[in-house]
Coordinates of C-alpha atoms and ligand atoms in Angstrom, one line a residue:
M1 CA -49.5 -26.4 -13.3
K2 CA -46.7 -23.8 -12.7
K3 CA -43.9 -25.0 -10.4
K4 CA -43.3 -22.9 -7.4
I5 CA -39.6 -22.4 -6.8
L6 CA -38.1 -20.7 -3.8
V7 CA -34.7 -19.1 -3.8
L8 CA -33.1 -18.7 -0.4
G9 CA -30.7 -15.7 -0.3
G10 CA -30.8 -12.6 -2.6
G11 CA -27.1 -12.2 -3.4
P12 CA -25.6 -12.6 -6.9
C13 CA -26.2 -16.4 -7.0
G14 CA -29.8 -16.3 -5.7
L15 CA -30.8 -13.4 -7.9
S16 CA -29.2 -14.9 -11.0
A17 CA -31.2 -18.1 -10.3
A18 CA -34.4 -16.2 -9.8
W19 CA -33.6 -14.1 -13.0
E20 CA -33.3 -17.3 -15.0
I21 CA -36.3 -19.0 -13.5
S22 CA -38.5 -15.9 -14.2
K23 CA -37.4 -16.0 -17.8
Y24 CA -39.0 -19.4 -18.1
G25 CA -42.2 -18.1 -16.6
Y26 CA -42.1 -20.2 -13.4
D27 CA -43.4 -18.9 -10.1
V28 CA -40.4 -17.8 -8.1
A29 CA -39.9 -16.1 -4.7
V30 CA -36.6 -14.9 -3.3
V31 CA -36.3 -15.0 0.5
E32 CA -33.7 -12.5 1.7
K33 CA -32.6 -11.9 5.3
E34 CA -31.5 -8.3 4.8
S35 CA -33.5 -5.1 4.0
K36 CA -31.9 -5.0 0.5
V37 CA -30.7 -7.5 -2.1
G38 CA -27.0 -8.0 -3.2
G39 CA -25.5 -10.0 -0.4
L40 CA -21.7 -9.3 -0.3
C41 CA -22.2 -7.2 -3.4
I42 CA -24.2 -4.4 -1.9
T43 CA -23.2 -0.7 -2.1
N44 CA -23.9 1.7 0.8
E45 CA -24.5 5.4 0.1
Y46 CA -23.7 8.0 2.7
K47 CA -23.6 11.8 2.2
G48 CA -23.1 11.4 -1.6
F49 CA -20.2 8.9 -1.2
R50 CA -20.6 5.2 -2.2
F51 CA -18.8 2.2 -0.7
D52 CA -19.0 -1.5 -1.6
L53 CA -18.3 -4.2 1.0
G54 CA -14.7 -4.4 -0.1
G55 CA -14.2 -2.9 -3.5
H56 CA -15.6 -5.3 -6.1
R57 CA -15.1 -5.5 -9.8
F58 CA -16.8 -7.7 -12.4
I59 CA -14.7 -10.0 -14.5
S60 CA -15.6 -13.4 -16.1
K61 CA -14.4 -15.9 -18.6
N62 CA -18.0 -16.6 -19.6
K63 CA -18.8 -14.5 -22.8
E64 CA -22.5 -15.1 -22.5
L65 CA -22.7 -13.9 -18.9
V66 CA -20.6 -10.8 -19.7
G67 CA -22.9 -10.1 -22.7
N68 CA -26.1 -10.5 -20.6
V69 CA -24.7 -8.2 -17.8
C70 CA -23.7 -5.6 -20.4
K71 CA -27.2 -5.7 -21.9
M72 CA -28.9 -5.5 -18.5
M73 CA -26.8 -2.5 -17.4
G74 CA -26.5 -0.6 -20.7
K75 CA -24.7 2.7 -20.2
E76 CA -24.6 2.3 -16.5
L77 CA -21.7 -0.1 -16.8
L78 CA -18.3 1.5 -16.9
T79 CA -14.9 -0.1 -17.7
A80 CA -11.7 0.5 -15.8
N81 CA -8.2 -0.8 -15.6
R82 CA -6.7 -2.3 -12.5
K83 CA -3.4 -1.1 -11.1
S84 CA -2.6 -2.7 -7.8
V85 CA 0.4 -2.6 -5.5
I86 CA 1.8 -4.3 -2.4
L87 CA 3.1 -1.9 0.4
L88 CA 5.9 -3.5 2.3
Q89 CA 8.8 -2.2 4.4
G90 CA 8.3 1.3 3.1
K91 CA 8.5 0.1 -0.5
T92 CA 5.9 -0.3 -3.2
F93 CA 5.9 -3.6 -5.2
E94 CA 3.8 -4.4 -8.2
Y95 CA 0.8 -6.7 -7.8
P96 CA 0.8 -9.4 -9.1
L97 CA 4.4 -9.8 -7.8
S98 CA 7.0 -9.5 -10.4
A99 CA 10.5 -11.1 -10.0
K100 CA 12.1 -8.1 -11.6
D101 CA 10.5 -5.8 -9.1
I102 CA 11.6 -8.0 -6.1
F103 CA 15.1 -8.3 -7.6
L104 CA 15.5 -4.5 -8.1
K105 CA 13.8 -3.2 -5.0
M106 CA 15.2 -5.7 -2.4
D107 CA 18.8 -5.4 -1.1
L108 CA 21.5 -7.9 -2.2
W109 CA 21.3 -9.8 1.1
T110 CA 17.5 -10.4 0.8
N111 CA 18.0 -11.5 -2.9
L112 CA 20.7 -13.9 -1.8
K113 CA 18.5 -15.3 1.0
A114 CA 15.6 -15.7 -1.4
F115 CA 17.7 -17.5 -4.0
T116 CA 19.4 -19.9 -1.5
S117 CA 16.1 -20.7 0.3
Y118 CA 14.5 -21.4 -3.1
L119 CA 17.4 -23.9 -3.9
I120 CA 17.1 -25.6 -0.5
S121 CA 13.3 -26.0 -0.9
T122 CA 13.6 -27.3 -4.5
V123 CA 16.2 -29.9 -3.5
S124 CA 14.4 -31.0 -0.3
R125 CA 11.1 -31.2 -2.3
I126 CA 12.8 -33.7 -4.7
I127 CA 14.6 -35.7 -2.0
F128 CA 11.8 -35.9 0.5
R129 CA 9.0 -35.9 -2.1
K130 CA 7.3 -33.1 -0.3
K131 CA 3.6 -32.7 -1.1
D132 CA 1.5 -29.5 -1.0
I133 CA -0.8 -30.1 1.9
S134 CA -1.0 -26.7 3.5
F135 CA -0.8 -23.2 2.0
E136 CA 2.6 -22.9 3.5
D137 CA 3.8 -26.0 1.8
W138 CA 2.5 -24.8 -1.6
I139 CA 4.3 -21.5 -1.4
V140 CA 7.6 -22.7 0.2
N141 CA 7.8 -25.6 -2.4
R142 CA 7.6 -23.1 -5.2
F143 CA 9.3 -19.9 -3.9
G144 CA 11.4 -20.9 -0.9
R145 CA 11.0 -19.9 2.8
A146 CA 12.5 -16.3 2.5
L147 CA 9.9 -15.0 0.0
Y148 CA 7.2 -16.9 2.0
N149 CA 8.2 -15.1 5.2
L150 CA 8.3 -11.8 3.4
F151 CA 5.2 -11.6 1.2
F152 CA 2.9 -14.6 1.5
G153 CA 3.0 -15.8 5.1
P154 CA 2.1 -12.6 7.1
Y155 CA -0.6 -11.5 4.7
T156 CA -2.3 -14.9 4.6
E157 CA -2.2 -15.2 8.4
K158 CA -3.7 -11.8 8.8
L159 CA -6.4 -12.5 6.3
W160 CA -7.4 -15.9 7.8
G161 CA -6.5 -15.4 11.4
I162 CA -4.8 -18.8 11.5
S163 CA -1.3 -20.0 10.6
P164 CA -1.0 -20.9 6.9
K165 CA 0.2 -24.3 8.1
F166 CA -3.4 -25.0 8.9
I167 CA -4.9 -23.6 5.6
S168 CA -5.4 -26.0 2.8
S169 CA -3.2 -25.6 -0.4
D170 CA -6.5 -25.5 -2.4
W171 CA -6.6 -21.8 -1.7
A172 CA -3.2 -21.1 -3.3
S173 CA -3.7 -22.8 -6.6
Q174 CA -6.4 -20.4 -7.8
R175 CA -5.1 -17.2 -6.1
I176 CA -1.4 -17.0 -6.3
S177 CA -0.3 -15.2 -9.4
L178 CA 3.3 -16.2 -9.9
L179 CA 4.1 -19.7 -11.4
N180 CA 7.2 -20.6 -9.4
L181 CA 10.6 -19.1 -8.9
K182 CA 12.2 -21.2 -11.6
E183 CA 9.8 -20.0 -14.2
V184 CA 10.2 -16.4 -13.1
L185 CA 14.0 -16.6 -13.1
F186 CA 14.2 -18.2 -16.5
R187 CA 12.1 -15.4 -17.9
L188 CA 14.1 -12.8 -16.1
F189 CA 17.4 -14.0 -17.6
K190 CA 15.6 -14.6 -21.0
L191 CA 16.2 -18.4 -20.8
R192 CA 12.6 -19.1 -21.6
K193 CA 10.6 -17.8 -24.6
G194 CA 6.9 -17.7 -25.2
T195 CA 4.2 -15.5 -23.7
P196 CA 4.0 -15.4 -20.0
R197 CA 0.5 -15.7 -18.4
T198 CA -1.2 -12.4 -18.8
Y199 CA -3.8 -10.9 -16.5
A200 CA -7.1 -9.3 -17.4
K201 CA -6.4 -5.8 -16.4
G202 CA -9.7 -4.4 -17.6
Y203 CA -12.8 -4.9 -15.6
F204 CA -16.5 -3.8 -15.5
Y205 CA -17.9 -1.7 -12.8
P206 CA -21.3 0.0 -12.5
K207 CA -21.5 3.8 -12.1
K208 CA -23.2 3.6 -8.8
G209 CA -21.2 0.8 -7.2
I210 CA -21.4 -3.0 -7.6
G211 CA -24.7 -3.1 -5.8
Q212 CA -26.4 -1.3 -8.8
M213 CA -26.0 -4.5 -10.8
F214 CA -28.1 -6.5 -8.4
D215 CA -30.6 -3.7 -7.9
V216 CA -31.2 -3.7 -11.6
M217 CA -31.4 -7.5 -11.7
S218 CA -34.0 -7.5 -8.9
E219 CA -36.1 -4.9 -10.7
D220 CA -36.0 -7.2 -13.7
I221 CA -37.2 -10.2 -11.6
S222 CA -40.1 -8.2 -10.2
K223 CA -41.1 -7.0 -13.6
M224 CA -41.2 -10.6 -14.8
G225 CA -43.5 -11.5 -11.9
G226 CA -41.0 -12.8 -9.4
N227 CA -41.5 -12.0 -5.7
I228 CA -38.7 -10.7 -3.6
I229 CA -39.3 -11.0 0.2
L230 CA -37.0 -8.8 2.2
N231 CA -36.1 -8.8 6.0
A232 CA -37.0 -12.5 5.9
S233 CA -34.6 -14.9 7.6
V234 CA -35.0 -18.6 6.7
S235 CA -35.5 -20.5 10.0
S236 CA -36.6 -24.0 9.3
I237 CA -37.4 -26.5 6.5
Q238 CA -40.3 -29.0 6.4
V239 CA -39.9 -32.3 4.6
N240 CA -42.0 -35.3 3.6
N241 CA -39.7 -38.3 3.1
N242 CA -37.1 -37.0 0.6
T243 CA -39.0 -34.0 -0.6
I244 CA -39.0 -30.5 0.9
E245 CA -42.6 -29.2 1.1
S246 CA -42.2 -25.8 2.7
I247 CA -39.9 -23.4 4.5
C248 CA -40.5 -21.0 7.4
Y249 CA -38.9 -17.6 7.8
N250 CA -39.0 -14.9 10.4
Q251 CA -40.0 -11.4 9.3
H252 CA -40.3 -8.6 11.8
G253 CA -40.7 -11.1 14.7
I254 CA -43.4 -13.1 13.0
T255 CA -42.8 -16.7 11.6
K256 CA -44.3 -17.3 8.2
R257 CA -44.5 -20.4 6.0
I258 CA -44.4 -20.8 2.2
D259 CA -45.0 -24.1 0.3
C260 CA -42.7 -25.0 -2.6
D261 CA -42.0 -27.5 -5.3
A262 CA -38.2 -26.9 -5.3
I263 CA -35.5 -24.9 -3.6
V264 CA -32.3 -23.2 -4.8
S265 CA -30.5 -22.3 -1.6
T266 CA -27.6 -19.8 -1.5
I267 CA -27.6 -19.2 2.3
P268 CA -24.5 -20.4 4.2
L269 CA -24.2 -24.2 4.0
T270 CA -24.0 -24.5 7.7
D271 CA -27.1 -22.5 8.3
L272 CA -29.0 -24.5 5.7
V273 CA -28.2 -27.7 7.4
K274 CA -29.2 -26.3 10.8
A275 CA -32.6 -25.5 9.3
F276 CA -33.4 -29.3 9.4
P277 CA -33.3 -29.5 13.2
G278 CA -35.3 -32.8 13.6
Y279 CA -33.1 -34.7 11.2
L280 CA -29.6 -33.9 12.3
T281 CA -27.4 -36.6 13.8
R282 CA -24.5 -35.7 16.2
D283 CA -22.1 -36.5 13.4
I284 CA -23.7 -33.9 11.1
I285 CA -23.8 -31.3 13.9
N286 CA -20.0 -31.9 14.4
H287 CA -19.3 -31.5 10.6
T288 CA -21.3 -28.3 10.7
S289 CA -19.4 -26.8 13.6
A290 CA -16.1 -27.6 11.9
L291 CA -16.7 -25.2 9.0
K292 CA -15.9 -21.6 9.9
F293 CA -16.3 -18.3 8.1
R294 CA -13.9 -15.4 8.5
S295 CA -15.6 -12.0 9.0
V296 CA -14.6 -8.6 7.8
R297 CA -15.1 -5.0 9.1
F298 CA -14.8 -2.2 6.5
L299 CA -13.8 1.2 7.6
N300 CA -15.2 3.8 5.2
I301 CA -13.6 7.2 5.4
L302 CA -14.9 10.4 3.6
V303 CA -11.9 12.5 2.7
D304 CA -11.6 16.2 1.8
L305 CA -8.9 15.7 -0.9
P306 CA -9.4 15.3 -4.7
D307 CA -7.3 12.1 -4.9
I308 CA -5.2 9.8 -2.7
S309 CA -3.5 7.4 -5.1
D310 CA -4.0 5.9 -8.6
N311 CA -4.2 2.3 -7.3
T312 CA -7.2 0.1 -7.5
W313 CA -6.0 -1.9 -4.5
M314 CA -3.1 -1.5 -2.1
Y315 CA -2.2 -4.8 -0.4
V316 CA -0.7 -4.5 3.1
S317 CA 1.3 -7.6 4.0
E318 CA 2.9 -6.8 7.3
G319 CA 1.1 -8.2 10.3
K320 CA 1.7 -5.0 12.4
Y321 CA -0.9 -3.1 10.3
I322 CA -4.6 -3.9 10.9
M323 CA -5.8 -3.9 7.4
T324 CA -5.2 -6.3 4.5
R325 CA -6.3 -4.0 1.7
I326 CA -6.8 -0.3 1.1
Q327 CA -9.0 1.1 -1.7
E328 CA -10.1 4.4 -3.1
P329 CA -13.6 3.8 -4.5
K330 CA -13.2 6.6 -7.0
R331 CA -10.7 4.5 -8.9
R332 CA -13.5 2.2 -9.8
S333 CA -16.1 4.8 -10.6
P334 CA -15.8 8.6 -10.5
F335 CA -19.4 8.7 -9.2
S336 CA -18.2 7.2 -5.9
A337 CA -17.5 10.6 -4.4
P338 CA -18.7 14.2 -4.9
E339 CA -16.6 16.3 -7.1
G340 CA -13.3 17.4 -5.6
K341 CA -13.5 14.9 -2.8
T342 CA -12.5 11.3 -2.4
S343 CA -12.8 8.4 0.1
I344 CA -10.8 5.5 1.3
M345 CA -11.9 2.0 2.5
L346 CA -10.0 -0.4 4.6
E347 CA -10.7 -4.2 4.8
I348 CA -10.0 -5.4 8.3
P349 CA -10.4 -9.2 8.7
C350 CA -11.6 -10.5 12.1
N351 CA -13.8 -13.1 13.7
E352 CA -17.3 -12.4 14.8
N353 CA -17.3 -11.1 18.3
D354 CA -13.5 -10.8 18.7
E355 CA -11.7 -7.7 19.8
I356 CA -11.7 -6.0 16.3
W357 CA -15.4 -6.9 15.7
N358 CA -16.4 -5.4 19.0
C359 CA -14.1 -2.4 18.9
S360 CA -15.8 1.0 18.7
E361 CA -15.9 2.9 15.4
E362 CA -13.9 5.7 17.0
S363 CA -11.1 3.4 18.2
L364 CA -10.9 1.6 14.8
L365 CA -10.6 5.0 13.1
K366 CA -7.8 6.1 15.5
R367 CA -5.8 2.9 15.0
S368 CA -6.3 2.9 11.2
L369 CA -5.3 6.5 10.7
A370 CA -2.1 5.8 12.6
D371 CA -1.5 2.7 10.5
L372 CA -2.2 4.6 7.3
K373 CA 0.3 7.3 8.4
G374 CA 2.9 4.5 8.9
L375 CA 2.3 3.4 5.4
G376 CA 2.8 6.9 4.0
I377 CA -0.9 7.8 3.6
D378 CA -1.5 10.7 6.0
I379 CA -5.1 11.8 5.8
Q380 CA -5.7 12.6 9.5
D381 CA -6.4 16.3 8.8
F382 CA -8.8 15.6 5.8
V383 CA -11.3 13.3 7.4
I384 CA -14.9 14.6 6.7
D385 CA -16.7 11.7 8.3
Y386 CA -16.5 7.9 8.6
F387 CA -18.6 4.8 9.3
T388 CA -18.0 1.1 9.4
T389 CA -19.8 -1.9 7.8
S390 CA -19.2 -5.6 8.3
V391 CA -20.0 -9.0 7.1
V392 CA -20.0 -12.2 9.1
H393 CA -19.6 -14.6 6.2
G394 CA -16.7 -12.9 4.4
Y395 CA -14.5 -15.9 3.6
P396 CA -15.0 -19.6 4.0
V397 CA -12.0 -20.8 6.0
Y398 CA -10.2 -23.5 4.0
S399 CA -8.9 -25.5 7.0
L400 CA -6.9 -28.6 6.2
D401 CA -9.9 -30.9 6.4
Y402 CA -12.7 -28.5 5.2
A403 CA -13.4 -30.5 2.0
M404 CA -14.2 -33.6 4.0
H405 CA -16.6 -31.8 6.4
R406 CA -18.2 -30.0 3.5
Q407 CA -18.7 -33.3 1.5
K408 CA -20.5 -34.8 4.6
L409 CA -23.0 -31.8 4.5
F410 CA -23.4 -32.1 0.7
D411 CA -24.2 -35.9 1.3
F412 CA -26.7 -35.1 4.0
L413 CA -28.5 -32.5 1.8
G414 CA -28.2 -34.7 -1.3
Q415 CA -31.0 -36.9 0.1
Y416 CA -33.6 -34.2 -0.6
D417 CA -34.6 -34.5 -4.3
N418 CA -35.9 -31.0 -4.8
L419 CA -33.1 -29.0 -3.2
I420 CA -29.8 -27.7 -4.6
T421 CA -27.3 -25.6 -2.6
C422 CA -25.0 -23.3 -4.5
G423 CA -23.2 -20.0 -4.4
R424 CA -20.2 -18.9 -2.3
Q425 CA -21.8 -19.5 1.1
G426 CA -23.9 -22.4 -0.1
T427 CA -20.9 -24.4 -1.3
F428 CA -18.4 -23.0 1.2
R429 CA -16.1 -22.1 -1.7
Y430 CA -14.0 -19.0 -2.3
I431 CA -15.6 -18.0 -5.5
F432 CA -16.0 -14.7 -7.3
M433 CA -19.4 -13.2 -8.2
D434 CA -19.3 -14.4 -11.8
T435 CA -19.0 -18.0 -10.7
A436 CA -21.8 -17.4 -8.1
M437 CA -24.0 -16.1 -10.9
E438 CA -23.1 -19.0 -13.2
M439 CA -24.0 -21.4 -10.5
G440 CA -27.3 -19.8 -9.9
I441 CA -28.2 -19.8 -13.6
T442 CA -27.1 -23.4 -14.0
A443 CA -28.9 -24.6 -10.9
A444 CA -32.1 -22.9 -12.2
Q445 CA -31.8 -24.6 -15.6
N446 CA -31.2 -28.0 -13.9
L447 CA -34.3 -27.6 -11.8
I448 CA -36.4 -26.6 -14.8
L449 CA -35.1 -29.4 -17.0
D450 CA -35.3 -31.9 -14.1
N451 CA -31.6 -32.5 -14.1
L452 CA -31.2 -32.6 -10.4
D453 CA -28.8 -35.6 -10.5
K454 CA -26.2 -33.0 -11.7
K455 CA -26.0 -31.1 -8.4
A456 CA -22.3 -31.8 -8.0
D457 CA -21.6 -30.3 -11.5
V458 CA -23.1 -27.0 -10.2
Q459 CA -21.4 -27.1 -6.8
F460 CA -17.9 -27.7 -8.2
M461 CA -18.2 -25.4 -11.2
R462 CA -14.9 -23.6 -12.1
S463 CA -12.9 -25.6 -9.6
E464 CA -10.1 -26.2 -12.1
E465 CA -6.7 -25.3 -10.7
E466 CA -6.2 -22.3 -12.9
L467 CA -5.9 -18.7 -12.1
I468 CA -9.3 -17.0 -12.2
E469 CA -7.9 -13.8 -13.8
T470 CA -5.8 -15.2 -16.6
T471 CA -8.6 -16.2 -18.9
S472 CA -11.2 -13.5 -18.3
V473 CA -13.1 -11.7 -21.1
T474 CA -11.4 -8.3 -21.1
A475 CA -13.5 -5.2 -20.6
Ligands
FAD1 C1 -14.0 -8.3 0.6 C2 -14.5 -9.0 -0.6 C3 -14.2 -8.5 -1.8 C4 -14.6 -9.2 -3.0 N1 -14.3 -8.7 -4.2 C5 -14.8 -9.3 -5.3 C6 -14.5 -8.8 -6.6 O1 -13.8 -7.9 -6.8 N2 -15.0 -9.5 -7.7 C7 -15.8 -10.6 -7.6 O2 -16.2 -11.1 -8.6 N3 -16.1 -11.1 -6.3 C8 -15.6 -10.5 -5.2 N4 -16.0 -11.0 -4.0 C9 -16.8 -12.2 -3.9 C10 -18.3 -11.9 -4.1 O3 -18.7 -10.9 -3.2 C11 -19.1 -13.2 -3.9 O4 -18.5 -14.2 -4.8 C12 -20.6 -13.1 -4.2 O5 -21.2 -12.1 -3.4 C13 -21.2 -14.4 -3.9 O6 -22.6 -14.4 -4.1 P1 -23.6 -15.4 -3.4 O7 -24.9 -15.0 -3.8 O8 -23.1 -16.7 -3.6 O9 -23.4 -15.1 -1.8 P2 -23.7 -13.8 -1.0 O10 -23.4 -12.5 -1.7 O11 -23.1 -13.9 0.3 O12 -25.3 -13.8 -0.8 C14 -25.9 -14.7 0.1 C15 -27.2 -14.0 0.5 O13 -27.9 -14.9 1.4 C16 -28.5 -14.1 2.4 N5 -28.8 -15.0 3.6 C17 -27.9 -15.5 4.5 N6 -28.6 -16.2 5.4 C18 -29.9 -16.1 5.2 C19 -31.1 -16.6 5.8 N7 -31.0 -17.4 6.9 N8 -32.3 -16.3 5.2 C20 -32.4 -15.6 4.1 N9 -31.3 -15.0 3.5 C21 -30.1 -15.3 4.0 C22 -27.5 -13.0 2.7 O14 -28.1 -11.9 3.4 C23 -27.1 -12.7 1.3 O15 -27.8 -11.7 0.7 C24 -15.5 -10.3 -2.8 C25 -15.8 -10.8 -1.6 C26 -15.4 -10.1 -0.4 C27 -15.8 -10.6 0.9

């Protein structure tokens, strides 16, 4: 008899799981809350302009995955090179940060402060055996307080909405591009030989936005017999001892139930746990409440200019500006804007229901145009139109004790033999779409091969402390 597998959530992880399951001929249904698939990787189209939810790009170290994506997309997949910068104090710095750039663009006093504070932190690290507990420790221990205060601290605080003192150092190890100041200085003064770590500059991007990848994948799943149920929000899960027997979802105000043999869940870990209401202890409820997600609003502006800049991303460190990143979608694909026009998108981090979240589109535009002008990008007279989009579960907040709370939830869910939770939301991990896809594929294979004792291998895939971008397959 064919096994019936349910996939909760139709983002990159859930769709990849369903894609794999369909290839094996199993009966699969994807239950997705929104009216279209793609999750954080959707692309919205408006008046001939296309905007992702934060400009995405596809990179991966997994040759097989890259090969399959290229095959699936054919000529619709473009390649581009990234060129990103950091805008700070009226100057433009290379991204990833380069020591040479800092050295040449900062005044003598700032350079002296940076060097002295690096020496102080190195000595005190040795004497007091300082450990990397928080993000702040991680950076100060490697770069000194002056560079932390200039580049890393304000950006990180704006992104997460909390002081980097309260963010786990886990976030830094996979995301910060420089090694440490010693390494950088040695290379600057040619005291160290060998190849420095290089970055994958090339990346893949579909002609019609990142969402096109998942539209094509979902068409493939439907062709192979899979069922994609949209506008369906998972509300509860029914169990018999240690086995899940069915789930309920709400669709257009009606509650529906589907039976299943196994589940791959990619919905937020906290929401999944809350779907077992009769089985939750006070302790589990407390661990659930301790895990928070940072939300993001995106301001998408249609601009009557042919081009704005040649950068893929512009990072904005200073706290006085509302946005963390500025992007021009045309740099990823020329099909993102009609000919002769361009567009710009701002990523504005916030918490659900805070002042920024609730602020009107008009006020957000006014504030943002003033900030852009302050940064040297004056587009006020060229705005054709604008709209905002938003995501509630943008970033899992790596508080100092997030790993302990998360593990308690994994342990709770671990008692259900036929359930695996994976993906960015499902594992509460800051992962890229390629890892989400790999997780979905591996979870599907484990279900099919009855390897469910390997759940942890899937959930912690690619958690090695190595920079994601250094070992990517280049486009
Ligand atoms: C601003 C930003 C920029 C990014 N840039 C890049 C990039 O350049 N490159 C890259 O590789 N990655 C990037 N990422 C990360 C990438 O978007 C994620 O890794 C990827 O989307 C994770 O896929 P997922 O399927 O695990 O989760 P998601 O994409 O979040 O999908 C989860 C799905 O579950 C659905 N869902 C939630 N609750 C329910 C429910 N109760 N019932 C049913 N369905 C539900 C959601 O609607 C969603 O469709 C970026 C992320 C952000 C926020």
